[in-house]
Coordinates of C-alpha atoms in Angstrom, one line a residue:
M85 CA 33.4 2.4 22.8
P86 CA 29.6 4.1 23.8
D87 CA 27.5 1.4 23.9
K88 CA 25.7 1.4 19.6
P89 CA 21.8 2.0 20.5
R90 CA 19.6 -1.5 20.7
L91 CA 17.4 -1.5 18.2
L92 CA 14.2 -3.9 17.6
I93 CA 13.8 -5.7 13.6
T94 CA 10.7 -6.9 14.1
R95 CA 9.9 -9.2 10.4
K96 CA 12.8 -10.5 7.9
L97 CA 14.4 -7.6 5.9
T98 CA 17.2 -7.9 3.2
D99 CA 20.7 -9.5 4.0
A100 CA 22.0 -6.1 3.5
V101 CA 20.0 -3.7 5.3
L102 CA 20.3 -6.3 7.7
M103 CA 24.5 -6.3 7.9
R104 CA 24.2 -2.2 7.8
A105 CA 22.2 -2.6 10.7
A106 CA 24.2 -4.8 12.7
R107 CA 27.4 -3.0 11.6
D108 CA 25.9 0.7 13.5
Y109 CA 23.3 -1.4 16.1
D110 CA 22.9 -3.9 19.0
V111 CA 20.3 -5.3 16.5
T112 CA 17.4 -8.2 18.0
V113 CA 16.0 -9.7 15.2
N114 CA 13.2 -12.0 14.2
A115 CA 14.3 -15.1 13.5
D116 CA 11.3 -17.4 12.0
D117 CA 9.9 -14.2 10.9
H118 CA 6.2 -14.5 13.0
V119 CA 4.2 -11.7 12.9
F120 CA 4.2 -11.1 16.6
A121 CA 1.0 -11.5 19.5
T122 CA 0.8 -7.4 20.7
D123 CA 1.9 -9.4 24.3
E124 CA 4.8 -10.3 22.4
L125 CA 5.6 -7.0 20.4
I126 CA 5.1 -5.3 24.9
A127 CA 7.7 -7.2 25.5
K128 CA 10.3 -7.7 22.6
C129 CA 10.2 -4.1 23.1
Q130 CA 10.9 -3.5 27.3
D131 CA 14.8 -3.7 26.6
V132 CA 15.7 -1.1 23.4
D133 CA 16.3 2.2 22.7
A134 CA 14.4 0.9 19.1
V135 CA 11.5 -0.4 16.7
L136 CA 12.3 -1.2 13.4
P137 CA 8.7 -2.8 12.6
C138 CA 6.3 -3.2 9.5
H139 CA 2.6 -2.4 9.0
S140 CA 2.3 -5.7 10.2
E141 CA 3.0 -4.8 14.1
H142 CA 0.1 -2.6 15.4
F143 CA 1.0 0.1 18.0
S144 CA -2.2 1.2 19.0
A145 CA -2.2 3.9 22.2
D146 CA -2.2 0.8 24.9
V147 CA 0.8 -0.8 23.4
I148 CA 2.5 2.9 22.7
S149 CA 0.8 3.1 26.5
A150 CA 3.0 0.0 28.0
L151 CA 6.7 0.6 25.9
P152 CA 9.7 1.8 27.7
K153 CA 11.2 5.4 28.6
R154 CA 14.0 4.2 27.0
L155 CA 12.1 3.7 23.5
K156 CA 12.0 6.8 22.2
I157 CA 11.5 6.1 18.3
I158 CA 9.6 3.7 15.9
A159 CA 11.0 3.8 13.0
N160 CA 8.7 1.9 10.2
H161 CA 9.7 0.4 7.0
S162 CA 6.9 1.5 5.5
V163 CA 5.2 4.7 3.9
G164 CA 1.5 3.8 5.0
V165 CA 1.3 4.8 9.3
D166 CA -1.9 4.1 9.4
H167 CA -0.7 1.0 12.2
V168 CA 0.8 3.5 14.7
D169 CA -2.0 5.9 16.9
L170 CA 0.6 8.9 15.6
V171 CA -1.1 10.9 19.0
A172 CA -0.4 8.7 21.4
A173 CA 3.1 8.0 20.4
K174 CA 4.0 12.2 20.1
D175 CA 1.8 12.3 24.0
A176 CA 4.8 9.9 25.1
G177 CA 7.5 11.5 23.5
V178 CA 8.4 8.8 20.6
V179 CA 9.3 10.0 18.0
V180 CA 8.0 7.7 14.1
T181 CA 8.5 8.1 10.9
N182 CA 8.1 6.3 8.1
T183 CA 9.4 5.6 4.0
P184 CA 8.2 8.2 1.7
D185 CA 8.9 8.5 -2.3
V186 CA 11.1 4.6 -1.9
L187 CA 8.4 2.6 -3.7
S188 CA 6.6 5.0 -6.1
D189 CA 7.9 3.0 -8.5
A190 CA 6.9 -0.8 -7.6
T191 CA 3.9 0.0 -6.3
A192 CA 2.8 1.9 -9.6
E193 CA 3.8 -0.9 -11.4
I194 CA 1.7 -3.1 -9.6
A195 CA -1.9 -0.4 -9.9
M196 CA -0.8 -1.6 -13.3
L197 CA -0.4 -5.3 -13.4
C198 CA -3.6 -5.0 -11.2
M199 CA -5.5 -3.0 -13.9
L200 CA -4.3 -5.0 -16.7
G201 CA -5.0 -7.9 -15.1
A202 CA -9.0 -7.3 -14.6
A203 CA -9.5 -5.8 -17.9
R204 CA -8.5 -8.8 -19.9
R205 CA -9.4 -11.1 -17.5
G206 CA -5.8 -12.3 -16.6
A207 CA -6.5 -14.3 -13.7
E208 CA -9.4 -16.4 -15.2
G209 CA -6.7 -17.2 -18.3
D210 CA -4.2 -18.5 -16.8
A211 CA -6.4 -20.4 -14.1
M212 CA -7.8 -21.8 -17.6
I213 CA -4.2 -22.9 -18.7
R214 CA -2.8 -24.5 -16.2
A215 CA -6.8 -26.5 -15.4
G216 CA -6.0 -27.9 -18.8
K217 CA -9.4 -26.4 -19.8
W218 CA -8.3 -24.4 -22.8
D219 CA -9.8 -26.2 -25.1
F220 CA -11.9 -23.5 -27.4
W221 CA -11.3 -20.1 -29.8
S222 CA -13.3 -18.2 -31.7
P223 CA -13.1 -13.8 -31.9
A224 CA -15.7 -13.9 -28.6
F225 CA -13.7 -15.6 -26.2
M226 CA -12.3 -14.2 -23.3
V227 CA -13.0 -10.5 -24.4
G228 CA -11.5 -8.3 -22.0
R229 CA -11.9 -4.6 -22.1
Q230 CA -9.3 -2.1 -23.8
V231 CA -8.0 0.2 -21.7
T232 CA -6.3 2.9 -25.0
G233 CA -8.1 6.1 -24.8
K234 CA -9.6 5.5 -21.7
R235 CA -10.0 7.8 -18.2
F236 CA -7.9 6.9 -15.6
G237 CA -9.4 8.0 -12.8
V238 CA -6.3 8.5 -9.4
L239 CA -8.3 8.9 -5.8
G240 CA -5.2 11.3 -4.3
M241 CA -3.0 12.7 -5.9
G242 CA 0.6 11.8 -4.0
R243 CA 3.2 10.4 -4.5
V244 CA 2.2 6.7 -5.9
G245 CA -0.4 8.7 -7.9
Q246 CA 1.5 10.6 -9.5
V247 CA 3.6 7.6 -11.3
A248 CA 0.8 5.4 -11.9
A249 CA -0.5 8.8 -13.4
E250 CA 2.0 9.4 -15.5
R251 CA 2.4 5.5 -15.9
A252 CA -1.2 5.1 -16.8
R253 CA -0.2 8.1 -19.3
G254 CA 2.0 5.4 -21.0
F255 CA -0.9 3.0 -22.3
G256 CA -2.9 6.1 -24.0
M257 CA -5.0 7.2 -20.7
I258 CA -6.4 10.6 -20.3
V259 CA -6.1 11.0 -16.8
H260 CA -8.1 12.5 -14.1
Y261 CA -7.7 13.0 -10.4
H262 CA -9.9 13.9 -7.5
N263 CA -6.8 16.0 -4.2
R264 CA -7.3 17.6 -0.7
K265 CA -6.1 20.3 -3.2
P266 CA -4.9 20.3 -7.1
V267 CA -1.3 19.8 -7.3
P268 CA 1.0 22.5 -9.1
E269 CA 1.5 21.8 -12.9
H270 CA 4.2 20.4 -13.5
L271 CA 3.0 17.1 -11.5
A272 CA -0.5 17.2 -12.3
K273 CA 1.1 16.7 -16.5
G274 CA -2.4 17.6 -17.7
A275 CA -4.5 15.5 -15.3
V276 CA -8.0 17.0 -14.2
F277 CA -9.0 17.9 -11.6
H278 CA -12.4 17.3 -10.0
D279 CA -12.7 19.1 -6.2
T280 CA -15.6 16.6 -5.6
V281 CA -15.2 12.4 -4.7
E282 CA -18.2 12.6 -6.9
G283 CA -16.6 14.7 -9.4
L284 CA -13.9 12.2 -10.1
F285 CA -16.1 8.9 -10.0
A286 CA -18.3 9.6 -12.7
N287 CA -15.6 10.0 -14.6
S288 CA -13.2 7.3 -13.9
D289 CA -13.6 4.1 -16.1
V290 CA -10.8 3.1 -14.3
L291 CA -10.6 4.1 -10.9
S292 CA -7.3 3.8 -9.3
L293 CA -6.9 3.8 -5.3
H294 CA -3.5 5.7 -3.8
C295 CA -5.6 7.8 -0.7
P296 CA -4.0 6.9 2.7
A297 CA -6.0 4.9 5.7
K298 CA -7.5 7.4 7.5
P299 CA -11.3 7.2 9.2
Q300 CA -12.5 9.7 6.6
T301 CA -11.6 7.7 3.8
T302 CA -11.7 4.3 5.8
G303 CA -15.5 2.7 3.1
I304 CA -15.1 5.4 1.0
I305 CA -15.7 2.6 -2.3
N306 CA -19.2 1.6 -0.7
K307 CA -22.8 0.8 -2.5
D308 CA -23.8 5.1 -2.6
T309 CA -19.5 6.1 -4.2
I310 CA -19.7 2.5 -6.4
A311 CA -23.6 3.7 -8.3
L312 CA -21.4 6.9 -9.2
L313 CA -18.8 5.1 -11.7
P314 CA -19.2 4.4 -15.0
D315 CA -21.0 1.1 -16.0
R316 CA -18.8 -1.3 -16.5
A317 CA -16.1 0.6 -14.5
I318 CA -13.4 -0.7 -13.6
L319 CA -11.6 -0.7 -9.5
V320 CA -8.0 -0.8 -8.1
N321 CA -6.4 -0.8 -5.4
T322 CA -2.9 -0.9 -3.9
A323 CA -3.0 1.2 -1.1
R324 CA -5.3 -0.3 1.9
G325 CA -8.2 -3.2 1.8
N326 CA -10.5 -0.8 4.6
L327 CA -10.9 2.5 1.9
V328 CA -13.9 -0.7 0.3
D329 CA -16.9 -1.9 1.9
E330 CA -15.8 -5.7 -0.2
A331 CA -19.6 -6.7 0.4
A332 CA -20.6 -4.0 -1.6
L333 CA -17.2 -3.6 -3.6
A334 CA -18.7 -8.1 -4.3
D335 CA -22.9 -6.5 -5.2
A336 CA -21.2 -5.1 -7.6
L337 CA -18.6 -7.8 -9.1
E338 CA -21.8 -10.3 -9.5
S339 CA -23.7 -7.5 -10.9
G340 CA -22.3 -6.5 -13.3
K341 CA -21.8 -2.7 -12.4
L342 CA -18.2 -2.9 -12.1
F343 CA -16.9 -5.2 -15.1
A344 CA -13.9 -5.9 -13.0
A345 CA -11.2 -5.1 -9.4
G346 CA -7.4 -5.5 -9.5
L347 CA -6.5 -5.9 -5.6
D348 CA -3.7 -6.1 -3.7
V349 CA -5.0 -5.1 -0.5
F350 CA -7.9 -6.5 1.5
C351 CA -9.8 -5.5 5.3
D352 CA -8.2 -9.3 5.9
E353 CA -5.2 -9.9 5.7
P354 CA -2.8 -12.0 5.1
G355 CA -6.1 -14.1 4.1
G356 CA -8.1 -11.9 1.7
N357 CA -12.0 -11.9 1.1
Q358 CA -13.3 -15.3 0.2
R359 CA -16.2 -13.9 -1.7
I360 CA -14.2 -11.6 -3.7
S361 CA -11.6 -14.3 -4.0
A362 CA -15.0 -16.9 -5.6
L363 CA -15.4 -14.5 -8.5
K364 CA -13.7 -14.4 -12.6
N365 CA -13.9 -10.7 -12.3
V366 CA -11.1 -9.8 -10.1
F367 CA -7.7 -10.3 -10.5
L368 CA -5.8 -10.4 -7.0
L369 CA -2.7 -10.5 -5.3
P370 CA -1.0 -10.7 -1.9
H371 CA -0.2 -7.3 0.1
I372 CA 3.4 -7.1 -2.4
G373 CA 2.8 -4.0 -4.2
S374 CA 6.4 -2.5 -2.9
A375 CA 7.8 -6.3 -3.0
T376 CA 11.0 -5.9 -5.4
E377 CA 14.4 -6.5 -4.3
E378 CA 15.5 -2.9 -5.2
T379 CA 12.8 -0.9 -3.3
R380 CA 12.9 -3.5 0.2
D381 CA 16.8 -2.5 0.4
A382 CA 16.0 0.6 -0.1
M383 CA 13.3 1.4 2.4
G384 CA 15.5 -0.5 5.2
Y385 CA 17.9 1.9 3.9
R386 CA 15.4 4.8 4.6
A387 CA 14.8 3.7 7.8
L388 CA 18.2 2.8 9.3
D389 CA 19.2 6.8 8.1
N390 CA 15.8 7.7 9.7
L391 CA 17.1 5.7 12.7
D392 CA 20.4 7.2 12.3
A393 CA 19.6 10.5 12.3
Y394 CA 17.3 10.8 15.9
F395 CA 21.0 8.5 17.7
K396 CA 22.8 11.4 16.3
G397 CA 21.0 14.2 17.3
R398 CA 19.7 15.2 14.9
E399 CA 16.3 16.0 13.4
P400 CA 15.4 12.5 11.0
G401 CA 14.0 13.1 7.6
D402 CA 10.9 11.0 7.6
R403 CA 9.9 12.1 10.3
V404 CA 5.9 12.2 10.7
A405 CA 5.3 12.6 14.8

């Protein structure tokens, strides 16, 4: 019987995923679930045929150039692939895959949580009760913003953006969006398309970010674009931290230009932004958009499906390079 392909799994995955991987591959696991330093990542890859990483492992051009010839596929446990230099991978003949579709619902749920937590001052109220400081009530107490009937702006009408739009409709919100091109009407479902970022921002009482992290989207939320939003708008980011100029966001939150923000992602991860964390009008989560039992299983299975296809001589269904 031929030897199983050797597979490096860089982070702790669910038991079900690890069991399936061990059945079909000669697996090396990261026993204590630490983040590999660059040198360690390169060293761990030297004796394997494939690697199944998360967004916490960065495959820069330098890392890819140091990979052994036997390593032919990087099967990501993520939708985003901004942590992999796709051009360098393609030049090196390394296949790269991701896990689309399976985390759209979970991430859209977190977008709704961030929106409501920001709009209704959820973090502020929670902290007050936990600290034993809830000793007052009046009609003017802890007044937030209602989302029903408001305009929900979607920047990036891909899979997650479409599900988030559908969830927002459940709150009676009016959906607007900007995308590289309009999506078919059966997916738009009446959402108002804007062919410019400026048009979308001017019509977003809540702006929810769902675009990929690329050079052209880095810092797309900045002093100038925040100024385009209606006064006291709410920003939601469950995509990537580097979409936002965090200093400009903090300024807008402090000045009252933005009513609040709900954030699941940050430029510095793990850790976040301490200036933003010190503000009351933010609802913060530690990048858990896809962190449900169901979704983590599905992401792992999807990555293994791509590996299975490759090692059986088929084209992986989720190939991005």
